[in-house]
XYZ file of C-alpha atoms in Angstrom:
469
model
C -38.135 -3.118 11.583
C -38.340 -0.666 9.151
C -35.022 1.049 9.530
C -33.751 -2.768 9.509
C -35.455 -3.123 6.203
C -33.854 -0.131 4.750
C -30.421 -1.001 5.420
C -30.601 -4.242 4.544
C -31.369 -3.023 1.148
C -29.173 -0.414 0.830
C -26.113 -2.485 1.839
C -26.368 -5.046 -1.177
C -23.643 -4.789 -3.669
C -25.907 -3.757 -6.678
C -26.181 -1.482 -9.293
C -29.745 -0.368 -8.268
C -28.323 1.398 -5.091
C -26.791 4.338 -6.767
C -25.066 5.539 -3.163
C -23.242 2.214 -1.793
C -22.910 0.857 -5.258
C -20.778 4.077 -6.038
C -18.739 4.150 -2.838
C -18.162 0.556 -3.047
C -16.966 0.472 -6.980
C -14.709 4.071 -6.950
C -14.433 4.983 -3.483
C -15.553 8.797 -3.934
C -13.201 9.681 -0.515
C -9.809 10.978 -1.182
C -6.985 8.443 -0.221
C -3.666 9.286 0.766
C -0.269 7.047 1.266
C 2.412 8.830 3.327
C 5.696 7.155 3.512
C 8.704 8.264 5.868
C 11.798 7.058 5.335
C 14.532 5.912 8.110
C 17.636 7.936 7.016
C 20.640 5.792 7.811
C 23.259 8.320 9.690
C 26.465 6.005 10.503
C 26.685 3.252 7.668
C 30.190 2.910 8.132
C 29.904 2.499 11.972
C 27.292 -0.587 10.754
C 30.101 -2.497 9.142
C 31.911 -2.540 11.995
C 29.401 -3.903 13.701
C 27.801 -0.620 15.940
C 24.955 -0.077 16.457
C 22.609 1.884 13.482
C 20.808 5.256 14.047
C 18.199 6.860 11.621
C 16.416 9.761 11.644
C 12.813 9.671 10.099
C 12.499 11.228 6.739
C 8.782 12.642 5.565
C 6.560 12.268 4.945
C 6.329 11.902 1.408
C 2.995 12.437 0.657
C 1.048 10.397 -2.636
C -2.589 10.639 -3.524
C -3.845 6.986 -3.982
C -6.832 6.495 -6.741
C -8.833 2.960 -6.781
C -10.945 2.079 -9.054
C -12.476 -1.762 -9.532
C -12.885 -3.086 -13.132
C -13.598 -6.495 -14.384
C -16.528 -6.408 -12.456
C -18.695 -9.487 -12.698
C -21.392 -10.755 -11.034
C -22.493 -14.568 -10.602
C -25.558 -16.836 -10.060
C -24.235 -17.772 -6.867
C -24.637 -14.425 -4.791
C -20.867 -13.485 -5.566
C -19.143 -10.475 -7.327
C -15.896 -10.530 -9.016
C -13.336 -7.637 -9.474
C -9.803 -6.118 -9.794
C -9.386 -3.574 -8.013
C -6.160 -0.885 -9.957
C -4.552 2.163 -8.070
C -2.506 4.272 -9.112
C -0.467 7.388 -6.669
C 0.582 10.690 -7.358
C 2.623 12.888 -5.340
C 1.350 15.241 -3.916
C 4.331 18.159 -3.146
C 2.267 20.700 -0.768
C 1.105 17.931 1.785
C 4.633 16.587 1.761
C 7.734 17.985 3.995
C 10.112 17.478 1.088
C 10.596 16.654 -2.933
C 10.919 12.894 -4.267
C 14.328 14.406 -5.212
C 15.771 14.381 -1.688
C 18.423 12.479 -1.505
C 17.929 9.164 1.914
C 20.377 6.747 2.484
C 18.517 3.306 3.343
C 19.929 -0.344 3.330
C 20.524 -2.106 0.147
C 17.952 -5.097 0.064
C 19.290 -6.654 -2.989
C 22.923 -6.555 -1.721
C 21.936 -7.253 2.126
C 18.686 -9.249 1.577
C 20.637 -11.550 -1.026
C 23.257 -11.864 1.701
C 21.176 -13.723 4.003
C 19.020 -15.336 1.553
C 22.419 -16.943 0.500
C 24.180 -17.605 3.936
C 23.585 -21.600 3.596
C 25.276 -21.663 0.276
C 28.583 -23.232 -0.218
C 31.134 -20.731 0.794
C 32.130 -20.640 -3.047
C 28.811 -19.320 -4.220
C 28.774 -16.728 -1.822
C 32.054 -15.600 -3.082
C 31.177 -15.186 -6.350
C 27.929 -13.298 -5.389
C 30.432 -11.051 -3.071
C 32.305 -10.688 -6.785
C 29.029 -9.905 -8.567
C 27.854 -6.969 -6.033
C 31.725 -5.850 -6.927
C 31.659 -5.749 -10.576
C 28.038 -4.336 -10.543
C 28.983 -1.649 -7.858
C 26.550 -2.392 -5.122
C 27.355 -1.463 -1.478
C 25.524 -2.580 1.490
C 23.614 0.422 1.620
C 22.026 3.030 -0.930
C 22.154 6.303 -1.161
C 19.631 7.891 -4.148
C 16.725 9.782 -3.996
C 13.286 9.340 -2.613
C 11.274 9.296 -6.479
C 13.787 5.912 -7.016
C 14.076 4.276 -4.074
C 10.476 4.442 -4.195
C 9.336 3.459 -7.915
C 12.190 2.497 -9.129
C 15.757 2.743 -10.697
C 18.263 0.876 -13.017
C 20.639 -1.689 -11.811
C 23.071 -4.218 -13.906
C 22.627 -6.198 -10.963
C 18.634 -6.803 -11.395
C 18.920 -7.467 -15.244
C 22.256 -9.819 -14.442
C 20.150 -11.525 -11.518
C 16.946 -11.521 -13.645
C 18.899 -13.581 -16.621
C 20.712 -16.149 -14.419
C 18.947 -16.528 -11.296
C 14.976 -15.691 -12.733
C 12.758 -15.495 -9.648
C 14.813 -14.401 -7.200
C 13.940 -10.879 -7.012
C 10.252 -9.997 -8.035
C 10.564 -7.581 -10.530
C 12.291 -7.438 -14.211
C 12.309 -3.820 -14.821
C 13.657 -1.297 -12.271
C 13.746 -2.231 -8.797
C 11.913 -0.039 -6.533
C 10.278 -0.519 -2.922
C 6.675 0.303 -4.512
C 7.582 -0.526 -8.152
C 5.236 -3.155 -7.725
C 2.751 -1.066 -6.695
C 1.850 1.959 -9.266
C -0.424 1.221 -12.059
C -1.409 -2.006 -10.617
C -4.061 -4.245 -8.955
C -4.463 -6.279 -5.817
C -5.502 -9.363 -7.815
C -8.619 -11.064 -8.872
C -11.535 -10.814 -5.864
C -14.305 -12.800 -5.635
C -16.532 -11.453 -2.860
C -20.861 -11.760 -1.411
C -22.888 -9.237 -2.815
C -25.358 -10.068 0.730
C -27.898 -10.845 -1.951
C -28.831 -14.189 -0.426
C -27.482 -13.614 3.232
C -26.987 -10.087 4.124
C -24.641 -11.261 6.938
C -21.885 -12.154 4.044
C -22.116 -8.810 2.361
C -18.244 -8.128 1.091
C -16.692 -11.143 2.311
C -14.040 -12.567 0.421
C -14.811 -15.739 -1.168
C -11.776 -16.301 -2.682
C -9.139 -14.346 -3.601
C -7.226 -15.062 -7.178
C -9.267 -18.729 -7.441
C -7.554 -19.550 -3.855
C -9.987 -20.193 -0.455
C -7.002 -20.595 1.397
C -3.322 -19.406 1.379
C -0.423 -21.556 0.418
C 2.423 -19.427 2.351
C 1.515 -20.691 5.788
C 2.483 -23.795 8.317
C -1.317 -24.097 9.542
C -4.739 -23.920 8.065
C -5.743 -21.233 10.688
C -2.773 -19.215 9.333
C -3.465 -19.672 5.730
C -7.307 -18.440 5.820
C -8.586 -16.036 3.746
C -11.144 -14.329 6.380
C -13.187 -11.354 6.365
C -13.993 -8.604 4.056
C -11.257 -6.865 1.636
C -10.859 -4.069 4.011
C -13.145 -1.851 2.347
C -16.562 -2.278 4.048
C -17.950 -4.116 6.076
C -21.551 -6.007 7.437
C -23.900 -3.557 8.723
C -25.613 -3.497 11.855
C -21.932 -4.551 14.236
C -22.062 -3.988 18.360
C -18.617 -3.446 20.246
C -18.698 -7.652 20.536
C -17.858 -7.640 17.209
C -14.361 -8.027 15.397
C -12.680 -6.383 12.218
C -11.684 -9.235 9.801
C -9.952 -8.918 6.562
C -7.807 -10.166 3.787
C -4.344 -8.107 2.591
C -2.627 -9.318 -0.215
C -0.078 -6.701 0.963
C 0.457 -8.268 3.865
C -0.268 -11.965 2.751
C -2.897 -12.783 5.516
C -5.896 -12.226 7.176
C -5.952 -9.907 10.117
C -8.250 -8.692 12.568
C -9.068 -5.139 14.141
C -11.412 -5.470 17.794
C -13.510 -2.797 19.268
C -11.796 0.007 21.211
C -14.281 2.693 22.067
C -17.250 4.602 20.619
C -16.623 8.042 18.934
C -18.512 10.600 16.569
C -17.676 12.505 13.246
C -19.673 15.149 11.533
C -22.731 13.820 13.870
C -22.368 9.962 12.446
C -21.600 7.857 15.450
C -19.070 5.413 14.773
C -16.804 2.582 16.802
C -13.314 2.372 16.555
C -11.567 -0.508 16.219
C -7.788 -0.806 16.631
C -5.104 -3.789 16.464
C -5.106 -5.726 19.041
C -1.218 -6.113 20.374
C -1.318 -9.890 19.720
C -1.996 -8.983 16.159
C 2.166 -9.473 14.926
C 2.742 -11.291 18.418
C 5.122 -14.537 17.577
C 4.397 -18.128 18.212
C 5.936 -18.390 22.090
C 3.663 -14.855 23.013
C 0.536 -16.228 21.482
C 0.246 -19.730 19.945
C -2.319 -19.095 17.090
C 0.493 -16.968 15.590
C 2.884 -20.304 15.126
C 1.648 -20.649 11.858
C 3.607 -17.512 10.893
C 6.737 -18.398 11.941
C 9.771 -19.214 12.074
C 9.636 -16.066 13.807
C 11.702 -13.392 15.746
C 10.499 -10.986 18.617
C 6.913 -9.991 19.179
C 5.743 -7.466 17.199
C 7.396 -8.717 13.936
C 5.845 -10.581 10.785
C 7.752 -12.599 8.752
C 6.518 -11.875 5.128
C 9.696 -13.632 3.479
C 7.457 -17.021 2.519
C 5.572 -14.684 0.356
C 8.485 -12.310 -0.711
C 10.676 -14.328 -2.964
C 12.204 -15.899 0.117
C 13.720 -12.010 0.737
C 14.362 -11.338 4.922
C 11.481 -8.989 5.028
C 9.393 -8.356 8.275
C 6.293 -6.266 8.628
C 5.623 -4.630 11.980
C 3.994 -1.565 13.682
C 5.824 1.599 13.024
C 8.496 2.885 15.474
C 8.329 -1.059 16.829
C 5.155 -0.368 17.994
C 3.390 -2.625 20.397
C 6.250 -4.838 20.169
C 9.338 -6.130 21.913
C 11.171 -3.420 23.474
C 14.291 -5.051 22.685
C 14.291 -4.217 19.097
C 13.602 -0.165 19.774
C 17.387 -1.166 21.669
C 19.069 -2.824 18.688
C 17.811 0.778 16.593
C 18.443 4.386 17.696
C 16.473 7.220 16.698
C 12.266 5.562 17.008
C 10.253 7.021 19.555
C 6.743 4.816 19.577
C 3.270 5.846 20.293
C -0.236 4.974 19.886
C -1.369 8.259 18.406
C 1.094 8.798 15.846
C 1.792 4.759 15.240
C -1.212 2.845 15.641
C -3.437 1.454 13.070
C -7.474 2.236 13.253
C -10.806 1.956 11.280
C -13.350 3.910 12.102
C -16.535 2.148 11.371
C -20.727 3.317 11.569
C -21.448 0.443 12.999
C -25.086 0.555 11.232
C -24.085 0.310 7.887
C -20.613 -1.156 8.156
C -19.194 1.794 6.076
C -15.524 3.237 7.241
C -15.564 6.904 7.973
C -11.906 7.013 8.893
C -9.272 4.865 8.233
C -5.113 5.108 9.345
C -3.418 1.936 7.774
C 0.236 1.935 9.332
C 2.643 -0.460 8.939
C 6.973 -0.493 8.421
C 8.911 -2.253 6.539
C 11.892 -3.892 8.174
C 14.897 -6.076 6.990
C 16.934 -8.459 8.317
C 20.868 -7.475 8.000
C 23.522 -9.910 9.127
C 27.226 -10.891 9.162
C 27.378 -13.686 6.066
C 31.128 -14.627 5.682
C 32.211 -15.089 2.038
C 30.253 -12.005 1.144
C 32.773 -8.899 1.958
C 29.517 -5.978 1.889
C 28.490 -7.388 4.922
C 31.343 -6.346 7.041
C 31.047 -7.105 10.919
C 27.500 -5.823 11.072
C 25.670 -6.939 13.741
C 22.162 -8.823 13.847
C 19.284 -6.666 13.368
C 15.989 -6.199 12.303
C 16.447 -2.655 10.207
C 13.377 -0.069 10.014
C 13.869 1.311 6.204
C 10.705 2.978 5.851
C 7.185 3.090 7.321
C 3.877 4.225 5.595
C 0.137 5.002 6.268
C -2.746 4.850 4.327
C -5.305 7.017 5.329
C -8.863 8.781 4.303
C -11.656 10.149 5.249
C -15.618 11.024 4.491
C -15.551 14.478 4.095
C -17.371 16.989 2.234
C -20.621 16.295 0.306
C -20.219 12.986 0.413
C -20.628 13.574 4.267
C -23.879 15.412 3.796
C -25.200 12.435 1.101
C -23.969 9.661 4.170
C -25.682 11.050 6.615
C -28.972 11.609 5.307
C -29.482 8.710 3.042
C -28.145 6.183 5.525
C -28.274 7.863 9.117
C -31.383 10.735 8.890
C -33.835 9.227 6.602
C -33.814 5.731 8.049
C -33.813 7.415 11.897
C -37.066 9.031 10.244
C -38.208 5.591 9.637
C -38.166 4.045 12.244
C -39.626 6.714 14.667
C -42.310 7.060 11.735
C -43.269 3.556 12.484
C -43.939 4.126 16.415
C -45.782 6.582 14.905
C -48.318 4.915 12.543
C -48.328 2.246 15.399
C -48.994 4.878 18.040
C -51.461 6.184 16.335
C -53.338 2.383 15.444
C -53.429 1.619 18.871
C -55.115 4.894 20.028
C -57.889 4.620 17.279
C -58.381 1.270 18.528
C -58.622 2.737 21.946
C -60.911 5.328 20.812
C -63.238 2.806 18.750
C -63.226 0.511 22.012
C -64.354 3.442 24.409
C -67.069 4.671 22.164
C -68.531 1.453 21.626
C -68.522 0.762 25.625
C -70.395 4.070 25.632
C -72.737 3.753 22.975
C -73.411 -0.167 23.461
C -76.420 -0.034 25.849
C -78.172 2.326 23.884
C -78.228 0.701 21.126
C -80.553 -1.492 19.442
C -79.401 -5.045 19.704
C -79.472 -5.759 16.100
C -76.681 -2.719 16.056
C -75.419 -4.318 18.385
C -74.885 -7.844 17.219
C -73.249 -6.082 13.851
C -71.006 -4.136 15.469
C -69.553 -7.315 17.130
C -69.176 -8.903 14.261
C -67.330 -5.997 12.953
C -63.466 -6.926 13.412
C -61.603 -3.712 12.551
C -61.649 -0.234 14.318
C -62.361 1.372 10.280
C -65.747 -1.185 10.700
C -66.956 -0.023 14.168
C -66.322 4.235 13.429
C -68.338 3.143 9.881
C -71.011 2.792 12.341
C -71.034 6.253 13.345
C -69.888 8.576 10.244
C -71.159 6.374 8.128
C -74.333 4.580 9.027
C -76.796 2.304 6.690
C -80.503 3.428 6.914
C -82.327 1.362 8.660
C -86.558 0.238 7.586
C -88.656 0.975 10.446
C -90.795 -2.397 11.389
C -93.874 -2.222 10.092
């Protein structure tokens, strides 16, 4: 009960507890975001319709930095926040410079393509004649530092001033562009205040309590925590929810096995392979669609409409039929799977490998000449994992604050009680001793003494007594 106690306390989001509070608002442990790249090796061989091998790039290695501002707190038990990050390369954990040079599929030439493939054939055309005068190819060829944060194109500005909206940026275009130097939008999440049971989950995210990119309500909930911490006191029943605007849904991790680090027990939990399943493999997933093979989530409803699809990297856990469509990715659990590492007391993460890929969806549009013959595939262009760790003081802080001192707790409490029930013992043996001895007005007050202190009173302490005269 008293160890109970002590977490409960501890795992409120409040100011007063300096240690929580503090990992909660700046995350003290290093984060790190390292992003290969699928280097394209027969582009030409593409357009006429072969099939595409890559070799993995990386990684490229940044240094992520989160820090929550904004923060508010309200009447109702809830706490608001934006959470910022920024990244900065870091060049001696990477295998290369952001100036080597990748060649990965043009999204804006390719991804346009398809978005456009139900146009009149005179539309398509003239976007075939735009690419043309703006001298975009089907695929890109530029270094890492752009292709990652961003470079100037005629084509964004000319699509930016004619057709605003389709593309989600109006500066350079970039696969993280959107990224760097900015927040994850406006959280609203339980501080446990009134129900300790709802500490960090999301109450709404940017005013919304549900998702508008979905076909079903189940689809379009916002569930779980912000995938920061979570509830303490889990078992291996429990589950892993939380919201990613990233990945514009809820998701859910599930118990895997127990584990150990730096003498902090922990649980692992992992994704479970129905977790990007499709609609036909697992029928809670419909609400996703319209989708392809297992394994694959279609992200365009919340991408401008753009054929993007999240999935495992390497096609992990999903349908073997794309790792046939793609050669050059070798899958595997250790190096490809997602995990949280969780003490399962406190609901803190110890260790945490985010992985997911980025995949478009190329095709044959006629009208549009960059497109060639190339055949219909779902095209890995780069894959990334988030990842940290406790480590260091902060380790030594963690464990005794929330592992040692409330383990002292609680086997101080058998103590004290231990050591109650033996005085009562004690008290009750004496007096069976003593009783018959005893005059009976003794007697009759010690009966009427209801605590062991009263009855040893008797003894170290005793009132002098007035012989009868």
């Amino acid at each position: 009960m008293v160890r109970n106690i002590a977490f409960l306390h501890t795992r409120l989001i409040d100011p007063k507890n300096d240690l929580t509070y503090t990992m909660w608002k700046d995350i003290p442990v290093p984060f790190f975001m390292s992003v290969y790249f699928f280097n394209v090796l027969n582009p030409a061989e593409i357009l006429k319709g072969e099939k595409p091998m890559v070799e993995q790039r990386g990684p490229y290695v940044y240094r992520k930095q989160c820090q929550k501002e904004n923060i508010t707190f309200h009447p109702n038990g809830t706490v608001s926040y934006r959470e910022y990050r920024q990244y900065h390369f870091e060049p001696s954990m990477s295998a290369g410079n952001e100036s080597d040079v990748v060649t990965i599929p043009n999204m804006l030439v390719l991804g346009a393509s398809v978005m456009m493939e139900n146009l009149p054939y005179v539309l398509r055309l003239m976007m075939s004649a735009t690419f043309k005068t703006f001298k975009e190819g089907p695929f890109l060829t530029k270094p890492v530092g752009e292709l990652m944060w961003g470079y100037d194109s005629g084509l964004v500005d000319f699509l930016n001033q004619y057709l605003p909206g389709m593309i989600p940026t109006s500066g350079k275009f970039g696969l993280f562009s959107e990224f760097n130097n900015s927040n994850t939008g406006l959280f609203t999440v339980f501080t446990g205040k009134d129900d300790i049971r709802k500490v960090h989950r999301v109450d709404s995210w940017n005013g919304l309590t549900e998702l508008p990119y979905w076909r079903t309500a189940q689809s379009n909930m916002i569930n779980g925590t912000a995938g920061q911490m979570w509830p303490p006191f889990m078992t291996k029943q429990s589950t892993l929810p939380f919201y990613s605007p990233d990945a514009c849904r809820s998701m859910e991790l599930v118990y895997q096995r127990p584990g150990e680090m730096n003498g902090i027990p922990l649980y692992r939990y992992v994704a479970p392979k129905t977790l990007f399943a499709n609609g036909t493999d697992y029928a809670p997933n419909e609400g996703f669609c319209p989708c392809r093979q297992s394994g694959l989530l279609n992200v365009s409803s919340c991408r401008h409409n753009s054929p993007v699809f999240i999935s495992h990297p390497h096609f992990f856990n999903a349908d073997p039929v794309l790792l046939d469509y793609v050669q050059g990715l070798n899958p595997s659990e250790e190096k490809h799977g997602l995990f949280i590492d969780i003490h399962p007391q406190t609901g803190v993460p110890l260790n945490v490998s985010i992985r997911l890929q980025l995949n478009l969806y190329m095709k044959k549009v006629s009208g549009i000449t960059e497109t060639g013959k190339i055949s219909d595939v779902v095209m890995p262009m780069i894959w990334f994992e988030e990842n940290g760790y406790i480590d260091g003081p902060i380790v030594n802080t963690f464990r005794t604050n929330l592992v040692v001192l409330p383990t002292v707790l609680e086997y101080l409490q058998y103590i004290l009680i231990g050591l109650g029930l033996a005085t009562i013992i004690i008290a009750a043996v004496v007096y069976r001793k003593v009783k018959v001895k005893l005059p009976h007005r003794i007697q009759a007050s010690m009966l009427s003494c209801l605590t062991a202190r009263c009855i040893l009173g008797f003894f170290f302490f005793p009132t002098p007594m007035k012989e009868k005269e």
